[in-house]
Every structure is written in C-alpha cells, then in structure tokens.
Amino acid sequence: MKRFLLLGLMFSAILNLNAQDKENVLRNLENPDTLKQQALKNDGDSGSLVVIKKAIKVVDGDTIVEERVDTISSRVDVSVDESDMKWVTADGDTVKAEKGDTVVFRLGKKKMTIIDSKDKVIIEVPENKVEKKKDDNVFEYKEVKNFKGHWTGVEIGINGFMDKNGSMTQNGDLAWLDLKQGRSWNTNINFLQYNIGFGTDKAGLVTGMGLEFNDYHFSNPVSLKVENGITVADSSYIQAGYKVEKTKVTMSHLTIPLLFEFQLPMSERRSRRLYVSVGVIGGLRLGSHTKVVYDDGSRRKDKNRSDLNIATLRYGFTARLGYRDLKLFANYYPVQLFEKDKGPELYPFSVGLVLIDFN
C-alpha cells in the first residue's frame, strides 16, 4: 500500500513539473502585437485604470491569459472611448492604438505616428499641412501650396534691333542692317527654375537658367565681317556677281533670370491664375556665326564661325504675362549688341509666346 502511495506522489510531482515547464514555454511565445485594450476601471479615489489582456494561442489549443493593470491618470483627467481604442485627456490630447504596432499621438493641433516593426521604429510627422477640425473624431488635412512661378518652358518669338534713338527702323548708315522681321526668329529653352515665396503661394521671386537662340535675317544681300577690328558689312558676294538667296547672323546665350511675379486667382484652380512678372535677365554669349546661301552656278552655303565683336556679357529687362494657355513675353537689352566702338550701335529686343509651359 505504501508503495502505491509513493508511486502516486511521484507521478503527481512529475505532472506538476511538466505543467510548469509548459507554462514557461508558452510565456516565451508571447507576441507584443496581441495587446488589446479591454476596459477602463475606476478604483475608488485611487484613479483610472486601464486593464490590458494578452492572449497567446499554441498548437494544442491551450491558452494563457496574462492580465496587467497600468495606472494612467486621475479618473477626472482621463476618459476612454472603447469603440475607437483611444484614451482622451481632459485637455483634449489623445493617445490612440492602431493595428497593435502603431501608436498615434495627437497633442493639440500636432499629430505624430510611431510605427514599431521588428527591426526599426518609424516616426512620422506630417509637414506642410494645416489641420481643420471637422468634428470630435474626424480631422481633415489640407496641403499648403507653395509659391510656384513661371519661367521653365519653350518660347518662340521674333527678334529686332533698336538704334540709339529707340527706332526699330534702320536708316542712313544702318540701312544695310535692315531685317526680314518675319524670318528673324527668337527661340528660348528655359530648363531650370527655383522659386522663393514670400509666405504666400501668390507672390515671390523666380530664378533659374535657360538658353536663348537669336536668328537675324538681313533684307539686303550682305553679311558681317571683322575688318581692322571693327564689324562691318560684307558685300563680297554681290561684288562677285553671285545671287544671294539668304544671309543671316545667329547667336546663342546662356540666360539667368531674376523675376518678381504675382498671381491673381481667377478661380480655385492654380492653373487658372493670371500672372504678371517683371525682372532682369543676364546673358553669357556661347557662340555666333554667319550663314550665306548663294548661287554661283550651283547652290552653295558659307558659314563663318566668329565672335564678330558681339558682347560676351549682357543684361536685359523682361516682362511676362499669362492666363491659362495664353502666355506672352518681351525682352529688351539696353547693352549694345556689339562691343562699344567695335560695331554698329544696336540694341536687341524680342517678343513672343510661350509654346510649352513646364510648370
């Protein structure tokens, strides 16, 4: 009899030991993502309590439930919205649990989201947004639009000259420089833009970079050449008895603008604003050449690459106006086309349209 009793005690001890080992194993399998908010209990005057339950399921169907009680604050300072899974303090700040591993903090008008993953913690703080309270539980966020001007794009227009008296018609000593206005094209490719706002999306400064190409087609069968250091007319083709079909001078510049622009809203859409901008444009000459197409019994082309005493640096004034698809520009350069005392005194200008707007 004593033997049977001793065996029973030993068997009971082994079962208790196995149960304790199983419980330890199950506790090691706990997953923090199973945290769920259950309820808020009031413990007399001691304050408000939040009860957290953690449930772990294993293959054999056994379940261990661990209950932890954390004191949050005085019950007069904290309330719980069980349906929305958040704690609300008396001053309106909230702490909300989402998806087990995401916590959203809302402090007044500020919101911060903390996402806890296996190997890192991500903190998200919205920027450039204005919060608009719609009701107690719904918040809307509206993006704050920054100022964006109008510079980048492809422009096309016509070129011209002004003399020292501001006349666009070349007479007297400058008559040989008379232009075929309809074929004297100006093309601008503005490829880089930076915007500097004034605390509003309707006014600011615009700068950037672009390329300007100018073709000047002459009405007379003459070209340009440098003689004794001075740019003068080249009439050698006529003197040789050739039939001149076309003669022109072409130049290209790298341009850098500084514009002040303001925009007038005509509707709620940004694309339907009337904009006006004025400013200055600096230019660096990249290249220049003349081209003559003539017939001496067969059709020929002569191209002469030379600086022709064209000013290396220049600056000009620009004005721009646009609404929807209609965008205009006008440039005037008060710097002489040729270096001083090395060529005719001419001041270039151009006017035209914006064909493609990159904004």
Coordinates of C-alpha atoms in Angstrom, one line a residue:
M1 CA 0.0 0.0 0.0
K2 CA 2.8 2.4 0.9
R3 CA 4.4 1.6 -2.4
F4 CA 1.3 2.6 -4.4
L5 CA 1.0 5.8 -2.4
L6 CA 4.7 6.7 -3.0
L7 CA 4.3 6.0 -6.8
G8 CA 1.2 8.3 -6.9
L9 CA 3.0 11.1 -5.2
M10 CA 5.9 10.7 -7.6
F11 CA 3.6 10.7 -10.7
S12 CA 1.8 13.8 -9.4
A13 CA 5.1 15.7 -8.9
I14 CA 6.1 14.8 -12.5
L15 CA 2.8 16.1 -13.9
N16 CA 3.2 19.4 -11.9
L17 CA 6.7 19.8 -13.2
N18 CA 5.6 19.2 -16.8
A19 CA 2.8 21.7 -16.4
Q20 CA 5.2 24.4 -15.0
D21 CA 7.6 23.8 -17.9
K22 CA 4.7 24.1 -20.5
E23 CA 3.6 27.4 -18.9
N24 CA 7.2 28.7 -19.1
V25 CA 7.4 27.7 -22.8
L26 CA 4.0 29.4 -23.5
R27 CA 5.2 32.6 -21.8
N28 CA 8.2 32.7 -24.0
L29 CA 5.9 32.6 -27.1
E30 CA 4.2 35.9 -26.1
N31 CA 3.8 38.3 -29.0
P32 CA 3.6 42.0 -28.2
D33 CA 1.3 42.6 -31.2
T34 CA -1.6 40.7 -29.4
L35 CA -2.0 43.6 -26.9
K36 CA -5.6 44.8 -26.8
Q37 CA -7.3 47.4 -24.8
Q38 CA -10.2 45.8 -22.8
A39 CA -11.7 48.4 -20.5
L40 CA -11.2 51.2 -18.1
K41 CA -12.0 50.6 -14.4
N42 CA -12.4 53.1 -11.6
D43 CA -10.8 52.1 -8.3
G44 CA -12.5 54.4 -5.9
D45 CA -10.5 57.6 -5.5
S46 CA -7.2 56.0 -6.5
G47 CA -7.6 56.9 -10.1
S48 CA -8.5 55.5 -13.5
L49 CA -7.0 52.1 -14.5
V50 CA -6.6 50.5 -17.9
V51 CA -6.7 46.7 -18.0
I52 CA -4.5 45.1 -20.7
K53 CA -5.0 41.4 -21.6
K54 CA -2.6 39.4 -23.6
A55 CA -3.7 36.1 -25.1
I56 CA -1.3 33.5 -26.6
K57 CA -2.6 30.5 -28.6
V58 CA -0.5 27.4 -29.2
V59 CA -0.9 24.4 -31.5
D60 CA -2.6 22.2 -28.9
G61 CA -5.3 24.8 -28.2
D62 CA -4.1 25.8 -24.7
T63 CA -4.3 29.5 -23.9
I64 CA -2.5 31.6 -21.3
V65 CA -4.1 34.9 -20.4
E66 CA -1.8 37.4 -18.6
E67 CA -3.5 40.5 -17.1
R68 CA -1.5 43.6 -16.4
V69 CA -3.1 46.7 -14.7
D70 CA -1.4 50.1 -15.5
T71 CA -2.4 53.3 -13.8
I72 CA -2.9 56.1 -16.5
S73 CA -4.0 59.2 -14.6
S74 CA -6.7 60.5 -12.3
R75 CA -10.1 59.5 -13.5
V76 CA -11.1 63.1 -13.7
D77 CA -8.3 63.7 -16.3
V78 CA -8.8 60.6 -18.5
S79 CA -11.7 59.0 -20.3
V80 CA -11.7 56.0 -22.6
D81 CA -13.5 55.6 -25.9
E82 CA -13.6 51.8 -26.1
S83 CA -15.1 51.7 -29.7
D84 CA -12.3 53.9 -31.1
M85 CA -9.5 52.4 -29.0
K86 CA -8.1 55.7 -27.6
W87 CA -7.5 57.5 -24.3
V88 CA -8.6 61.1 -24.1
T89 CA -7.3 63.5 -21.6
A90 CA -9.2 66.5 -20.1
D91 CA -7.2 69.0 -22.2
G92 CA -8.1 67.3 -25.5
D93 CA -4.9 65.4 -26.2
T94 CA -5.3 61.8 -27.3
V95 CA -3.2 58.6 -27.5
K96 CA -4.7 56.1 -29.9
A97 CA -3.6 52.5 -30.5
E98 CA -3.8 51.2 -34.1
K99 CA -3.0 47.8 -35.6
G100 CA -1.2 46.6 -32.5
D101 CA 2.2 48.1 -33.5
T102 CA 1.2 51.6 -34.4
V103 CA 0.6 54.5 -31.9
V104 CA -0.8 57.9 -32.9
F105 CA -0.1 60.9 -30.6
R106 CA -2.3 64.0 -31.0
L107 CA -1.1 67.0 -29.0
G108 CA -3.3 69.9 -29.7
K109 CA -3.0 70.5 -33.4
K110 CA 0.0 68.3 -33.8
K111 CA -0.1 64.7 -34.8
M112 CA 2.8 62.1 -34.6
T113 CA 2.6 58.5 -35.7
I114 CA 5.0 55.8 -34.3
I115 CA 5.2 52.5 -36.1
D116 CA 7.1 49.8 -34.3
S117 CA 8.3 47.0 -36.6
K118 CA 10.6 44.1 -35.9
D119 CA 13.9 45.8 -36.7
K120 CA 13.2 49.5 -36.5
V121 CA 10.9 52.3 -35.3
I122 CA 9.4 54.8 -37.8
I123 CA 8.2 58.2 -36.6
E124 CA 6.0 60.1 -39.0
V125 CA 5.3 63.8 -38.5
P126 CA 3.2 65.5 -41.3
E127 CA 4.7 68.6 -42.8
N128 CA 3.2 71.5 -44.8
K129 CA -0.3 70.6 -43.7
V130 CA -3.0 72.6 -42.0
E131 CA -5.3 70.7 -39.7
K132 CA -9.0 71.6 -39.9
K133 CA -11.2 70.1 -37.2
K134 CA -14.5 68.8 -38.6
D135 CA -16.0 67.2 -35.5
D136 CA -14.8 65.4 -32.3
N137 CA -13.4 62.3 -34.1
V138 CA -12.7 63.4 -37.7
F139 CA -9.9 65.6 -38.8
E140 CA -9.1 66.9 -42.3
Y141 CA -5.7 67.8 -43.6
K142 CA -5.2 70.2 -46.4
E143 CA -1.9 70.6 -48.1
V144 CA -0.3 74.1 -48.0
K145 CA 0.6 75.0 -51.6
N146 CA 3.9 76.8 -52.0
F147 CA 4.6 79.6 -54.5
K148 CA 5.5 78.4 -58.0
G149 CA 6.4 80.9 -60.7
H150 CA 6.6 80.8 -64.5
W151 CA 10.0 80.5 -66.2
T152 CA 10.6 77.0 -67.5
G153 CA 9.3 76.2 -70.9
V154 CA 9.8 76.6 -74.6
E155 CA 9.3 80.1 -76.1
I156 CA 9.3 81.4 -79.6
G157 CA 9.1 84.9 -80.9
I158 CA 10.7 87.5 -83.3
N159 CA 13.9 89.5 -83.0
G160 CA 14.6 93.1 -83.8
F161 CA 17.0 95.9 -83.3
M162 CA 16.6 99.4 -81.9
D163 CA 19.0 102.2 -82.7
K164 CA 20.3 104.8 -80.2
N165 CA 17.1 106.8 -80.7
G166 CA 14.8 103.9 -80.0
S167 CA 13.7 103.5 -83.6
M168 CA 13.1 99.9 -84.8
T169 CA 13.7 101.0 -88.5
Q170 CA 17.3 101.1 -89.6
N171 CA 18.0 104.1 -91.8
G172 CA 21.1 106.0 -93.0
D173 CA 24.4 104.3 -92.0
L174 CA 22.4 101.4 -90.6
A175 CA 20.2 100.7 -93.6
W176 CA 22.3 97.7 -94.6
L177 CA 21.2 96.0 -91.3
D178 CA 17.5 96.1 -92.1
L179 CA 15.9 92.8 -91.2
K180 CA 13.4 90.4 -92.6
Q181 CA 11.3 90.6 -89.4
G182 CA 9.1 87.6 -90.3
R183 CA 12.2 85.3 -90.5
S184 CA 14.2 86.7 -87.6
W185 CA 13.3 84.1 -85.0
N186 CA 13.9 84.0 -81.3
T187 CA 13.8 80.6 -79.5
N188 CA 14.2 80.2 -75.8
I189 CA 14.5 76.9 -73.9
N190 CA 14.3 77.6 -70.2
F191 CA 15.1 74.4 -68.4
L192 CA 15.8 75.2 -64.7
Q193 CA 13.7 77.1 -62.2
Y194 CA 13.9 78.0 -58.5
N195 CA 11.0 79.7 -56.6
I196 CA 11.4 81.9 -53.5
G197 CA 8.0 82.6 -51.8
F198 CA 7.0 85.5 -49.7
G199 CA 4.9 83.4 -47.2
T200 CA 2.1 83.1 -49.8
D201 CA 1.6 81.0 -52.9
K202 CA 0.6 84.1 -54.9
A203 CA 3.8 86.1 -54.9
G204 CA 7.6 85.5 -54.9
L205 CA 10.9 85.6 -56.8
V206 CA 11.8 83.3 -59.6
T207 CA 15.3 82.4 -60.9
G208 CA 16.8 79.6 -62.9
M209 CA 18.6 79.1 -66.2
G210 CA 17.9 78.9 -69.9
L211 CA 19.2 79.0 -73.4
E212 CA 18.4 81.8 -75.9
F213 CA 18.9 81.5 -79.7
N214 CA 18.6 84.5 -82.0
D215 CA 18.5 84.5 -85.8
Y216 CA 18.7 87.8 -87.6
H217 CA 17.9 87.5 -91.3
F218 CA 19.0 90.5 -93.4
S219 CA 16.9 92.1 -96.1
N220 CA 20.0 93.1 -98.1
P221 CA 22.4 90.6 -99.7
V222 CA 25.2 91.4 -97.3
S223 CA 26.8 89.6 -94.4
L224 CA 29.1 90.6 -91.5
K225 CA 32.8 90.5 -91.2
V226 CA 35.5 92.0 -89.0
E227 CA 37.9 94.4 -90.7
N228 CA 40.6 96.3 -88.8
G229 CA 39.0 95.2 -85.5
I230 CA 35.6 96.6 -86.5
T231 CA 32.4 94.7 -87.5
V232 CA 31.3 96.0 -90.9
A233 CA 29.1 94.9 -93.9
D234 CA 30.5 92.1 -96.1
S235 CA 29.3 92.8 -99.7
S236 CA 31.8 90.5 -101.4
Y237 CA 29.1 88.1 -102.6
I238 CA 27.4 90.9 -104.6
Q239 CA 30.6 92.3 -105.9
A240 CA 31.5 88.8 -107.2
G241 CA 28.1 88.7 -109.1
Y242 CA 26.7 85.9 -107.0
K243 CA 22.9 85.6 -106.5
V244 CA 22.4 85.7 -102.7
E245 CA 19.4 83.8 -101.6
K246 CA 19.7 84.1 -97.8
T247 CA 22.1 85.8 -95.3
K248 CA 21.8 85.8 -91.5
V249 CA 23.7 86.0 -88.3
T250 CA 23.0 83.6 -85.4
M251 CA 24.0 83.8 -81.8
S252 CA 23.3 81.8 -78.6
H253 CA 23.3 82.8 -74.9
L254 CA 23.1 81.2 -71.6
T255 CA 20.5 83.2 -69.6
I256 CA 19.8 83.6 -65.9
P257 CA 16.7 85.5 -64.8
L258 CA 15.6 87.2 -61.6
L259 CA 11.9 87.9 -61.7
F260 CA 9.3 89.2 -59.3
E261 CA 6.0 87.5 -60.0
F262 CA 2.5 87.9 -58.5
Q263 CA -0.6 85.9 -59.4
L264 CA -4.3 86.8 -59.3
P265 CA -6.7 83.9 -58.7
M266 CA -9.4 83.8 -61.3
S267 CA -10.8 80.5 -59.8
E268 CA -9.9 77.9 -57.2
R269 CA -7.6 76.1 -59.6
R270 CA -4.0 77.2 -59.6
S271 CA -3.7 76.7 -63.4
R272 CA -6.4 79.4 -63.9
R273 CA -4.5 82.3 -62.4
L274 CA -3.5 85.4 -64.2
Y275 CA 0.2 86.0 -63.6
V276 CA 2.4 89.0 -64.2
S277 CA 6.2 89.0 -63.8
V278 CA 8.9 91.6 -64.3
G279 CA 12.7 91.4 -63.8
V280 CA 16.1 91.2 -65.3
I281 CA 17.9 88.6 -67.4
G282 CA 21.7 88.2 -67.6
G283 CA 23.2 86.6 -70.6
L284 CA 26.5 84.9 -71.5
R285 CA 27.3 84.5 -75.2
L286 CA 28.0 80.9 -76.1
G287 CA 28.6 81.2 -79.8
S288 CA 27.9 83.1 -83.0
H289 CA 28.2 82.6 -86.7
T290 CA 27.1 84.0 -90.1
K291 CA 25.5 82.0 -92.9
V292 CA 25.1 82.9 -96.5
V293 CA 23.3 80.8 -99.1
Y294 CA 24.2 81.9 -102.7
D295 CA 24.3 80.6 -106.3
D296 CA 27.5 80.9 -108.4
G297 CA 26.3 78.3 -110.9
S298 CA 25.4 75.8 -108.2
R299 CA 23.8 76.4 -104.8
R300 CA 26.3 76.8 -102.0
K301 CA 26.3 77.6 -98.3
D302 CA 29.1 79.5 -96.4
K303 CA 29.1 79.5 -92.6
N304 CA 31.7 81.6 -90.7
R305 CA 32.0 81.0 -87.0
S306 CA 33.3 84.1 -85.3
D307 CA 32.6 86.2 -82.3
L308 CA 32.1 89.2 -84.7
N309 CA 32.8 91.5 -81.7
I310 CA 29.4 90.6 -80.2
A311 CA 29.3 91.4 -76.5
T312 CA 30.3 88.5 -74.3
L313 CA 28.1 89.5 -71.4
R314 CA 24.8 91.4 -71.4
Y315 CA 21.7 92.1 -69.3
G316 CA 18.2 92.9 -70.2
F317 CA 14.7 93.7 -68.9
T318 CA 11.8 91.3 -69.3
A319 CA 8.1 91.4 -68.7
R320 CA 5.8 88.3 -68.8
L321 CA 2.0 88.0 -68.7
G322 CA -0.1 84.8 -68.9
Y323 CA -3.5 83.4 -68.3
R324 CA -4.3 79.7 -68.9
D325 CA -2.9 78.8 -72.4
L326 CA -2.1 82.3 -73.5
K327 CA 1.4 83.4 -72.2
L328 CA 3.4 86.3 -73.6
F329 CA 7.0 87.6 -73.0
A330 CA 9.0 90.6 -74.1
N331 CA 12.8 91.1 -73.6
Y332 CA 14.8 94.2 -74.2
Y333 CA 18.6 94.5 -73.8
P334 CA 20.0 98.0 -73.1
V335 CA 23.5 96.6 -73.7
Q336 CA 24.8 97.1 -77.2
L337 CA 24.8 94.1 -79.4
F338 CA 28.4 94.7 -80.4
E339 CA 31.2 95.8 -78.1
K340 CA 31.4 99.6 -77.8
D341 CA 33.2 101.3 -80.8
K342 CA 33.7 97.8 -82.5
G343 CA 30.4 97.7 -84.5
P344 CA 27.1 99.4 -85.2
E345 CA 25.2 100.7 -82.2
L346 CA 22.3 98.4 -81.9
Y347 CA 20.1 97.3 -79.0
P348 CA 18.3 93.9 -79.5
F349 CA 14.8 93.0 -78.4
S350 CA 12.4 90.1 -78.8
V351 CA 8.7 89.4 -78.2
G352 CA 6.8 86.2 -78.4
L353 CA 4.7 83.4 -77.0
V354 CA 5.3 80.5 -74.6
L355 CA 4.6 77.4 -76.6
I356 CA 5.2 74.8 -73.8
D357 CA 5.0 75.6 -70.1
F358 CA 6.9 73.1 -67.9
N359 CA 5.2 74.3 -64.8

